[in-house]
Coordinates of C-alpha atoms in Angstrom, one line a residue:
M1 CA 11.3 9.1 19.8
C2 CA 7.5 8.7 19.9
I3 CA 5.9 6.3 17.2
S4 CA 4.7 9.4 15.2
S5 CA 8.0 11.2 14.2
Q6 CA 9.2 7.1 13.9
T7 CA 6.4 6.8 11.0
G8 CA 7.6 9.9 8.8
I9 CA 10.9 8.9 8.7
Q10 CA 10.0 5.1 8.2
S11 CA 7.7 6.5 5.3
K12 CA 10.4 8.5 3.8
L13 CA 13.4 5.7 4.6
R14 CA 11.7 2.5 3.4
P15 CA 14.7 0.2 4.1
A16 CA 12.6 -2.8 3.1
S17 CA 11.9 -2.1 -0.5
W18 CA 15.7 -1.4 -1.6
I19 CA 16.1 -4.6 -2.2
P20 CA 14.3 -6.3 -5.1
G21 CA 15.0 -10.0 -4.6
I22 CA 13.9 -9.3 -1.1
R23 CA 11.1 -7.2 -1.1
N24 CA 9.4 -9.7 -3.0
V25 CA 8.9 -11.7 0.4
H26 CA 6.9 -9.6 2.0
S27 CA 5.2 -6.8 -1.2
E28 CA 2.0 -7.4 -3.0
E29 CA 0.7 -5.7 -6.4
V30 CA -2.4 -5.2 -7.5
E31 CA -4.3 -3.9 -10.7
W32 CA -7.9 -2.4 -10.6
A33 CA -9.9 -1.5 -12.9
F34 CA -12.8 1.5 -12.0
P35 CA -16.5 1.2 -13.2
T36 CA -16.8 2.9 -16.8
S37 CA -18.5 6.0 -15.5
I38 CA -15.9 7.2 -12.7
S39 CA -12.9 9.8 -13.5
K40 CA -9.7 9.7 -12.4
E41 CA -10.0 12.7 -9.5
Q42 CA -13.4 10.8 -8.7
A43 CA -11.6 7.8 -8.3
M44 CA -8.5 9.2 -6.1
D45 CA -11.2 11.2 -3.9
Q46 CA -12.5 8.2 -3.4
V47 CA -9.7 5.8 -3.0
S48 CA -8.7 9.3 -0.1
T49 CA -12.0 9.1 1.5
A50 CA -12.1 4.7 1.8
A51 CA -8.7 5.6 3.4
T52 CA -9.4 8.1 5.9
S53 CA -12.1 5.7 6.9
F54 CA -9.4 3.3 9.0
D55 CA -8.4 4.8 12.3
N56 CA -4.9 2.6 11.2
F57 CA -4.3 4.1 7.4
I58 CA -2.3 7.9 7.4
I59 CA -2.2 9.8 3.1
R60 CA 0.9 11.2 2.8
L61 CA 0.5 11.8 -0.5
A62 CA -2.7 13.2 -2.4
D63 CA -1.6 14.5 -5.9
K64 CA -4.0 14.3 -8.8
E65 CA -1.9 16.1 -10.8
S66 CA 0.5 13.3 -11.0
G67 CA -2.0 10.5 -10.5
R68 CA -0.7 9.0 -7.1
I69 CA -1.7 8.2 -3.5
I70 CA 1.1 7.6 -1.1
I71 CA -0.7 5.7 2.1
D72 CA 1.2 4.4 5.3
T73 CA -0.1 2.1 7.3
L74 CA 0.9 0.9 11.6
T75 CA -0.4 -2.9 12.4
K76 CA -1.9 -3.2 16.0
A77 CA 2.3 -4.1 16.7
K78 CA 3.5 -1.1 15.1
W79 CA 4.7 -2.6 11.9
M80 CA 3.9 -0.2 9.3
D81 CA 3.6 -1.3 5.2
Q82 CA 2.8 1.6 2.8
I83 CA 0.5 1.3 -0.5
I84 CA 1.7 3.1 -3.4
I85 CA -1.3 4.0 -6.0
K86 CA -0.9 5.2 -9.4
F87 CA -4.3 6.2 -11.2
E88 CA -3.7 6.1 -14.9
E89 CA -6.7 6.5 -18.2
D90 CA -6.8 2.9 -19.8
I91 CA -7.4 5.0 -23.5
V92 CA -7.2 1.4 -25.5
N93 CA -10.4 0.1 -23.1
G94 CA -12.4 2.9 -23.8
G95 CA -11.3 5.5 -21.1
V96 CA -11.7 3.5 -17.9
I97 CA -9.3 4.2 -15.1
K98 CA -6.9 1.7 -13.7
A99 CA -5.0 2.0 -10.5
E100 CA -1.8 0.3 -10.4
L101 CA -1.1 -0.6 -6.4
K102 CA 1.9 -2.0 -4.3
C103 CA 1.7 -2.3 -0.9
C104 CA 5.1 -3.2 0.7
A105 CA 5.7 -3.7 4.2
T106 CA 8.7 -1.2 5.7
G107 CA 11.2 -2.7 7.5
F108 CA 11.8 -5.4 10.0
L109 CA 11.4 -3.9 13.4
P110 CA 7.5 -2.3 13.8
L111 CA 8.2 1.7 15.0
V112 CA 7.5 0.8 18.9
V113 CA 11.8 -0.1 18.9
P114 CA 13.9 3.2 19.9
L115 CA 15.0 4.2 16.4
A116 CA 13.9 1.8 14.1
P117 CA 13.9 3.3 11.2
A118 CA 17.9 3.4 12.0
F119 CA 17.9 -0.1 12.5
N120 CA 15.9 -0.8 9.4
A121 CA 18.0 0.7 7.3
I122 CA 21.0 -1.8 8.4
L123 CA 18.9 -4.3 8.3
C124 CA 17.1 -4.2 5.0
F125 CA 19.0 -6.9 3.9
I126 CA 17.1 -9.5 6.2
P127 CA 14.3 -11.3 4.4
F128 CA 11.2 -11.8 6.5
G129 CA 7.5 -12.6 5.6
D130 CA 4.5 -10.5 5.9
N131 CA 2.3 -13.8 6.0
G132 CA -0.3 -12.3 3.2
N133 CA -0.8 -8.9 5.6
C134 CA -0.4 -6.6 2.4
G135 CA -2.9 -8.3 0.2
R136 CA -5.3 -8.3 3.7
T137 CA -4.9 -4.4 3.5
L138 CA -5.1 -4.7 -0.2
R139 CA -8.6 -6.2 0.1
L140 CA -9.4 -3.5 2.8
L141 CA -9.3 -0.4 1.2
E142 CA -10.8 -2.2 -2.2
K143 CA -13.9 -3.0 -0.1
K144 CA -14.4 0.4 1.5
T145 CA -13.7 1.8 -1.9
S146 CA -16.7 -0.2 -3.7
E147 CA -18.9 0.2 -1.0
L148 CA -18.1 3.8 -1.5
L149 CA -18.4 3.6 -5.3
N150 CA -21.7 1.4 -5.2
G151 CA -20.4 -0.6 -7.4
K152 CA -17.3 -3.5 -7.7
I153 CA -14.2 -2.5 -8.2
E154 CA -12.8 -5.6 -10.8
S155 CA -9.7 -6.2 -8.8
T156 CA -6.0 -8.1 -10.3
T157 CA -3.4 -9.3 -8.0
T158 CA -0.3 -9.4 -10.1
R159 CA 2.3 -10.2 -8.1
Y160 CA 1.7 -11.7 -4.4
S161 CA 3.7 -12.4 -1.2
L162 CA 6.0 -14.8 -0.9
S163 CA 4.7 -15.9 2.4
N164 CA 1.0 -15.4 1.4
P165 CA -0.6 -18.1 2.2
R166 CA -3.3 -17.5 -0.1
K167 CA -1.2 -17.1 -3.2
P168 CA -2.0 -19.6 -5.7

């Protein structure tokens, strides 16, 4: 089975995110606040543009109506992580656009292993670390999006991966 067909299956299953306590070892959450002049649609467009500028990012969903973007990322060794982004207008803070980003490894085995999505489903209970990869991926996307917006996105890490060596 080739990697491209396995990415679609792995993207839908995401077995490494099924068990809450175990997924915290290899997932990270961040909140972004966009400059006040940016609309929700503009923010979504810029994040999508930033994601497509990377060879290893695959946009699975970009739905402006629901304010969601789902991006799959592949490491050099072909492990797949997934970023889920939810955009909302924060009416309390003057209508600033905020985005909640969650990045999680999708499985224990890389997608170069034949039948990896099936084996990852069976092995979903095994805790494994990402060594901060989810955090690095989120910072990379933030940096590129900020460049495209010609402004700084305010970023707050709301939950570090338990295996991230940069966590406080």
